[in-house]
Short mmCIF file of C-alpha atoms in Angstrom, two decimals:
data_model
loop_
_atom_site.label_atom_id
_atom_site.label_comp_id
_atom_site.label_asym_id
_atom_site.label_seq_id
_atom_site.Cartn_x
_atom_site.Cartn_y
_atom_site.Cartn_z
CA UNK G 1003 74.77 106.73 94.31
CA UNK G 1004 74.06 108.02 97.95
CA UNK G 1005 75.31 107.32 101.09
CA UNK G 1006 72.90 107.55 104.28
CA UNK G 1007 75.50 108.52 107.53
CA UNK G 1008 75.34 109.57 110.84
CA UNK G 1009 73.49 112.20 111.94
CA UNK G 1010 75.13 115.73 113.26
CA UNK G 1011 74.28 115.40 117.08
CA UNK G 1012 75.76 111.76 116.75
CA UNK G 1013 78.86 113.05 115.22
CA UNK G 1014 78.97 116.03 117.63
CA UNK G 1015 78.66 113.41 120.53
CA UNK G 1016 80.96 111.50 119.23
CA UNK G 1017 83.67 114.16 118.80
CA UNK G 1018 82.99 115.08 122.56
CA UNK G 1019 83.19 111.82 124.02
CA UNK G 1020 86.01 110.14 121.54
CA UNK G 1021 88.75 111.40 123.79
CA UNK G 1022 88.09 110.26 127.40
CA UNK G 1023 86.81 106.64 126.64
CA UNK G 1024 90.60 106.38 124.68
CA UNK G 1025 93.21 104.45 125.90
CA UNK G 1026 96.56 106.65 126.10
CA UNK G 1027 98.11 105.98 123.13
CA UNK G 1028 94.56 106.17 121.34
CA UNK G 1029 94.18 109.53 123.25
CA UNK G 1030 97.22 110.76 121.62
CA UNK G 1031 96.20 109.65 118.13
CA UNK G 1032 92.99 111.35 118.15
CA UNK G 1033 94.46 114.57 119.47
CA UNK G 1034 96.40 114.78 116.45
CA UNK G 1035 93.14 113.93 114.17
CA UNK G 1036 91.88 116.96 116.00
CA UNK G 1037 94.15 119.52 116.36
CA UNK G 1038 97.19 119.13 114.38
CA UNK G 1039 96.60 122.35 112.44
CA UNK G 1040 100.02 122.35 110.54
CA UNK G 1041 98.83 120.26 107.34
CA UNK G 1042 95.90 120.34 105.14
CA UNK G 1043 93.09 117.24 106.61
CA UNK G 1044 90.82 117.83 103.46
CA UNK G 1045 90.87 119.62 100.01
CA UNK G 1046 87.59 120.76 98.92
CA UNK G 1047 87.85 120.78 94.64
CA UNK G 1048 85.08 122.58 93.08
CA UNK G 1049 84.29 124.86 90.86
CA UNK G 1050 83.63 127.97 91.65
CA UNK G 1051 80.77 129.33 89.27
CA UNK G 1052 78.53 126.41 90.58
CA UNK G 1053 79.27 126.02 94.06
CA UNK G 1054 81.19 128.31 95.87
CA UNK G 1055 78.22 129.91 97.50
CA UNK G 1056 76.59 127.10 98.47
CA UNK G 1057 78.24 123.62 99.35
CA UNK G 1058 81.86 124.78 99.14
CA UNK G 1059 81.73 127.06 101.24
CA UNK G 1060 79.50 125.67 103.80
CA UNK G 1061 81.21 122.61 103.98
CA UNK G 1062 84.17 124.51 104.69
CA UNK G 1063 82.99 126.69 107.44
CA UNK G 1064 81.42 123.06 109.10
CA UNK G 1065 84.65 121.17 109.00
CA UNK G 1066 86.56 124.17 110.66
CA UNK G 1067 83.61 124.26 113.27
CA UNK G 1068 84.61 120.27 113.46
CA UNK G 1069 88.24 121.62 114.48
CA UNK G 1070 89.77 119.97 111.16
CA UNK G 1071 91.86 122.19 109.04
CA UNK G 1072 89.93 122.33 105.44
CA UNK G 1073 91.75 124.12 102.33
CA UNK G 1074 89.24 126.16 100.00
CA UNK G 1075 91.21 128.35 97.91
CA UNK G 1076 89.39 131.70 98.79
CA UNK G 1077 89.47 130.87 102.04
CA UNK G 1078 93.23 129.82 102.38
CA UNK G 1079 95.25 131.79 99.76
CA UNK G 1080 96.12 135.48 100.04
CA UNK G 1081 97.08 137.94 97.57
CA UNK G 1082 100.97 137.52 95.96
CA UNK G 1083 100.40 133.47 96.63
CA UNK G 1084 101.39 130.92 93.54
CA UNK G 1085 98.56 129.73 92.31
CA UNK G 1086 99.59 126.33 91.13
CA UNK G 1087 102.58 125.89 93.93
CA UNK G 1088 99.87 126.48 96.84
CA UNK G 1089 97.27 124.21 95.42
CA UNK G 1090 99.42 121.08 94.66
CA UNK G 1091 101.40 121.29 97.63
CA UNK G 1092 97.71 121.76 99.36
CA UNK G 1093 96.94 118.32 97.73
CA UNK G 1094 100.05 116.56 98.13
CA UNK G 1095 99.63 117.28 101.86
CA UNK G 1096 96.26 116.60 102.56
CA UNK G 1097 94.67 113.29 103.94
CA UNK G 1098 91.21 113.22 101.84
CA UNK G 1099 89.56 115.40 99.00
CA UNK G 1100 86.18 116.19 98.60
CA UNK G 1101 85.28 116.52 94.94
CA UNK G 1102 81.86 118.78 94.33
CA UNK G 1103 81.08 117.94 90.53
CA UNK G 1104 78.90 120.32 89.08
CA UNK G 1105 77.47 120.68 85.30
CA UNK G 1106 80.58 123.20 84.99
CA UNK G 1107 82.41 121.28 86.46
CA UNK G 1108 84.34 119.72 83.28
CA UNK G 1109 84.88 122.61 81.64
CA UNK G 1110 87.58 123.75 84.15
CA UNK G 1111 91.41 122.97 83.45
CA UNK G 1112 91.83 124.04 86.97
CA UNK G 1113 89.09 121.64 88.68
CA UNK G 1114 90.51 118.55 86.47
CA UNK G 1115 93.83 119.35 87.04
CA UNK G 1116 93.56 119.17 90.80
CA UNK G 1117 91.23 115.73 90.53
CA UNK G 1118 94.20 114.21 88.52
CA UNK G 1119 96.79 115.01 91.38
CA UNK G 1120 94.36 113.28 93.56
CA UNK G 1121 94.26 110.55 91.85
CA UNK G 1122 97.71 109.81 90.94
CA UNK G 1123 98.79 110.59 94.33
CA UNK G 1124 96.58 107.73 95.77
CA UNK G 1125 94.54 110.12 97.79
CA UNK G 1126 91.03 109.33 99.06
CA UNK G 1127 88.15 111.47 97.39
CA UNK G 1128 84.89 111.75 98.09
CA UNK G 1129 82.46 112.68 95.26
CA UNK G 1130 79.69 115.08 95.73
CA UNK G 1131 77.19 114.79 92.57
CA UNK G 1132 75.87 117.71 92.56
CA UNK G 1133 73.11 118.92 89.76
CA UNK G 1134 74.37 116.01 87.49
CA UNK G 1135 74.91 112.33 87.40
CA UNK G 1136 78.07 110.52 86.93
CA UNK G 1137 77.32 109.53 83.69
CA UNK G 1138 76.94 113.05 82.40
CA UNK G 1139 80.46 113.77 83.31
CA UNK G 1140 83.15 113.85 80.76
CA UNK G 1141 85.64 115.85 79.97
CA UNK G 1142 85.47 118.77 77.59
CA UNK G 1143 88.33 119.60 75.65
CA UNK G 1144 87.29 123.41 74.12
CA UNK G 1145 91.11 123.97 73.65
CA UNK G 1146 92.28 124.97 76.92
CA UNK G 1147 93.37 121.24 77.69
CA UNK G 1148 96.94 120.23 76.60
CA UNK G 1149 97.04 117.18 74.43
CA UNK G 1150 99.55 116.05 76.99
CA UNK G 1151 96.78 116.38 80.10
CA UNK G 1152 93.90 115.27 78.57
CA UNK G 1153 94.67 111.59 78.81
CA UNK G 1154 95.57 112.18 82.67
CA UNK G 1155 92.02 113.96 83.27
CA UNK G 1156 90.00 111.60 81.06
CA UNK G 1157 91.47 108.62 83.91
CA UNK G 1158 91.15 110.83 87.02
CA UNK G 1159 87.24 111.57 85.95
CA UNK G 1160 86.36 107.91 85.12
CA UNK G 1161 87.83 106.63 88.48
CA UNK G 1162 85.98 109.52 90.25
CA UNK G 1163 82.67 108.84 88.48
CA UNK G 1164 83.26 104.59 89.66
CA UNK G 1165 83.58 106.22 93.51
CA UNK G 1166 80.01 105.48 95.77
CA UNK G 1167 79.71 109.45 96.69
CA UNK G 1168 76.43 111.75 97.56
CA UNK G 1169 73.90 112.60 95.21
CA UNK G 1170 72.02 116.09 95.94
CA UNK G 1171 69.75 117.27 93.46
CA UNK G 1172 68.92 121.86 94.86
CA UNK G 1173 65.69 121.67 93.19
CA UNK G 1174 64.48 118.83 95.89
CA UNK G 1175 67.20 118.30 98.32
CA UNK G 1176 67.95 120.19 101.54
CA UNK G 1177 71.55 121.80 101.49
CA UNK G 1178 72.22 121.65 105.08
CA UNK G 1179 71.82 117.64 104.54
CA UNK G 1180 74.33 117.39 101.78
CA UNK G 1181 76.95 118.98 104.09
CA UNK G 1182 76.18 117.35 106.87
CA UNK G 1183 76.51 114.45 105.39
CA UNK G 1184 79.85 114.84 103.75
CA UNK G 1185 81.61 115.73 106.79
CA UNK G 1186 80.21 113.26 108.84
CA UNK G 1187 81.97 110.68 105.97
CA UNK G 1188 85.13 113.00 106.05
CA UNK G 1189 85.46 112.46 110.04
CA UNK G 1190 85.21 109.02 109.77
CA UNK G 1191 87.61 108.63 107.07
CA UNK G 1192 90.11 110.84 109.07
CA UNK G 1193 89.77 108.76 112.02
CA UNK G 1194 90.18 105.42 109.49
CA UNK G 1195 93.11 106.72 108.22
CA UNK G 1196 94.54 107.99 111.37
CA UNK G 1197 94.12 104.17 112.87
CA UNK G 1198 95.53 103.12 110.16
CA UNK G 1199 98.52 104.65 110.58
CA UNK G 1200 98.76 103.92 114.43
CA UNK G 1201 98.27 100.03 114.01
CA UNK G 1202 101.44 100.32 111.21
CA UNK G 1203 103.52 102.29 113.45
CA UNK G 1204 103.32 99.75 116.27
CA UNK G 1205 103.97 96.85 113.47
CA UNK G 1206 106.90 98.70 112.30
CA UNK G 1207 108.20 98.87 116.33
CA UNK G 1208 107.19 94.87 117.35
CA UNK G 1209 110.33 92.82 118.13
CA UNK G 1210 109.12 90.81 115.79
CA UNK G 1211 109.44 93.48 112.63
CA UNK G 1212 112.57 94.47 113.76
CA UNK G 1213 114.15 90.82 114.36
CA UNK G 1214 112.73 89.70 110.52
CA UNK G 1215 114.64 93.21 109.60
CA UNK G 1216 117.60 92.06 111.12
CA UNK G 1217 117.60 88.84 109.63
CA UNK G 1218 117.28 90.18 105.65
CA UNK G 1219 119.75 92.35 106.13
CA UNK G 1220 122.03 89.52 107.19
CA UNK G 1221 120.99 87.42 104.60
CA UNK G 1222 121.95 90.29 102.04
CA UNK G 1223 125.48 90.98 102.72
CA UNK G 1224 126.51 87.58 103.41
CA UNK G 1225 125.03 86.09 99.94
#
């Protein structure tokens, strides 16, 4: 499964330009996309052994450089922090994961854990394949797995390996691609989501929504 994207100039250009061909209220919208530094835009899950040299950590430096606000956990937690508390409120609060799967991938409580939360909280992800196919994924229960998790992990993996992501393959592909790539998808999810968003807002505020409000709540206390 791979997805072919913009290129980097085009998504540079298009980060340039976005804001003065924006109406006002659009102008607002995307300055929030931008610069709103105060919650978590995108979780990169990985594990560590595999990838935190390479595509983790790139991809992290090149959405920063993008102005988004990416949480890697070297990169965001400090010495003294809760491990758990910091990376599921990181989760909870952040608009899209990326999910790097790896062939050690499965063998981490930690990495499974946080593809669950995604998951059940209804997050977007965005798989990264990377050294391994979907199909090779499954979960590996070596005893560090509750019996009580290992259903939850075994659904959060399957819905994650049914996702379209990026395939790379290190022995053939070029690493600055791969990145590129991914956060060319992750900016134009953010800016999906963030329209979204807008075009409910508005619906919330027509006359119209807040008339047919009006009128249930009528309806309700005099039946």
């Amino acid at each position: 499964m791979h997805m072919q994207r913009y290129s980097s100039a085009a998504m540079t250009s298009f980060i340039r330009n976005f804001l003065p061909r924006q109406t006002p209220t659009q102008n607002k919208m995307a300055n929030r996309l931008m610069e709103n530094k105060k919650a978590c835009d995108v979780f990169i899950n990985h594990r560590g052994i595999d990838t935190k040299r390479t595509i983790a950590t790139l991809l992290y430096d090149h959405l920063s450089w993008l102005n988004l606000q990416p949480f890697l956990d070297n990169k965001n937690m400090k010495p003294g922090d809760k491990l758990f508390d910091n990376i599921d409120n990181a989760i909870r609060n952040c608009k899209i994961g990326v999910t790097v799967f790896s062939p050690n991938y499965c063998k981490s409580y930690f990495c499974l854990h946080e593809l669950a939360l995604f998951m059940e909280s209804k997050k977007k992800v965005i798989p990264v394949f990377c050294d391994i196919k979907p199909s090779e994924l499954r979960v590996v229960n070596n005893g560090n797995i509750p019996w009580k998790d290992l259903e939850r992990f075994k659904l959060a993996l399957e819905e994650a390996k049914n996702t379209v992501g990026i395939t790379f393959d290190s022995s053939k592909g070029n690493l600055s691609d791969v990145v590129t790539n991914a956060s060319n998808i992750v900016m134009e999810s953010l800016i999906k989501i963030e329209n979204e968003q807008q075009k409910f807002k508005s619906f919330k505020n027509t006359p119209f929504t807040h008339a047919y409000r009006d009128e249930r709540r009528n309806e309700y206390y005099h039946n």
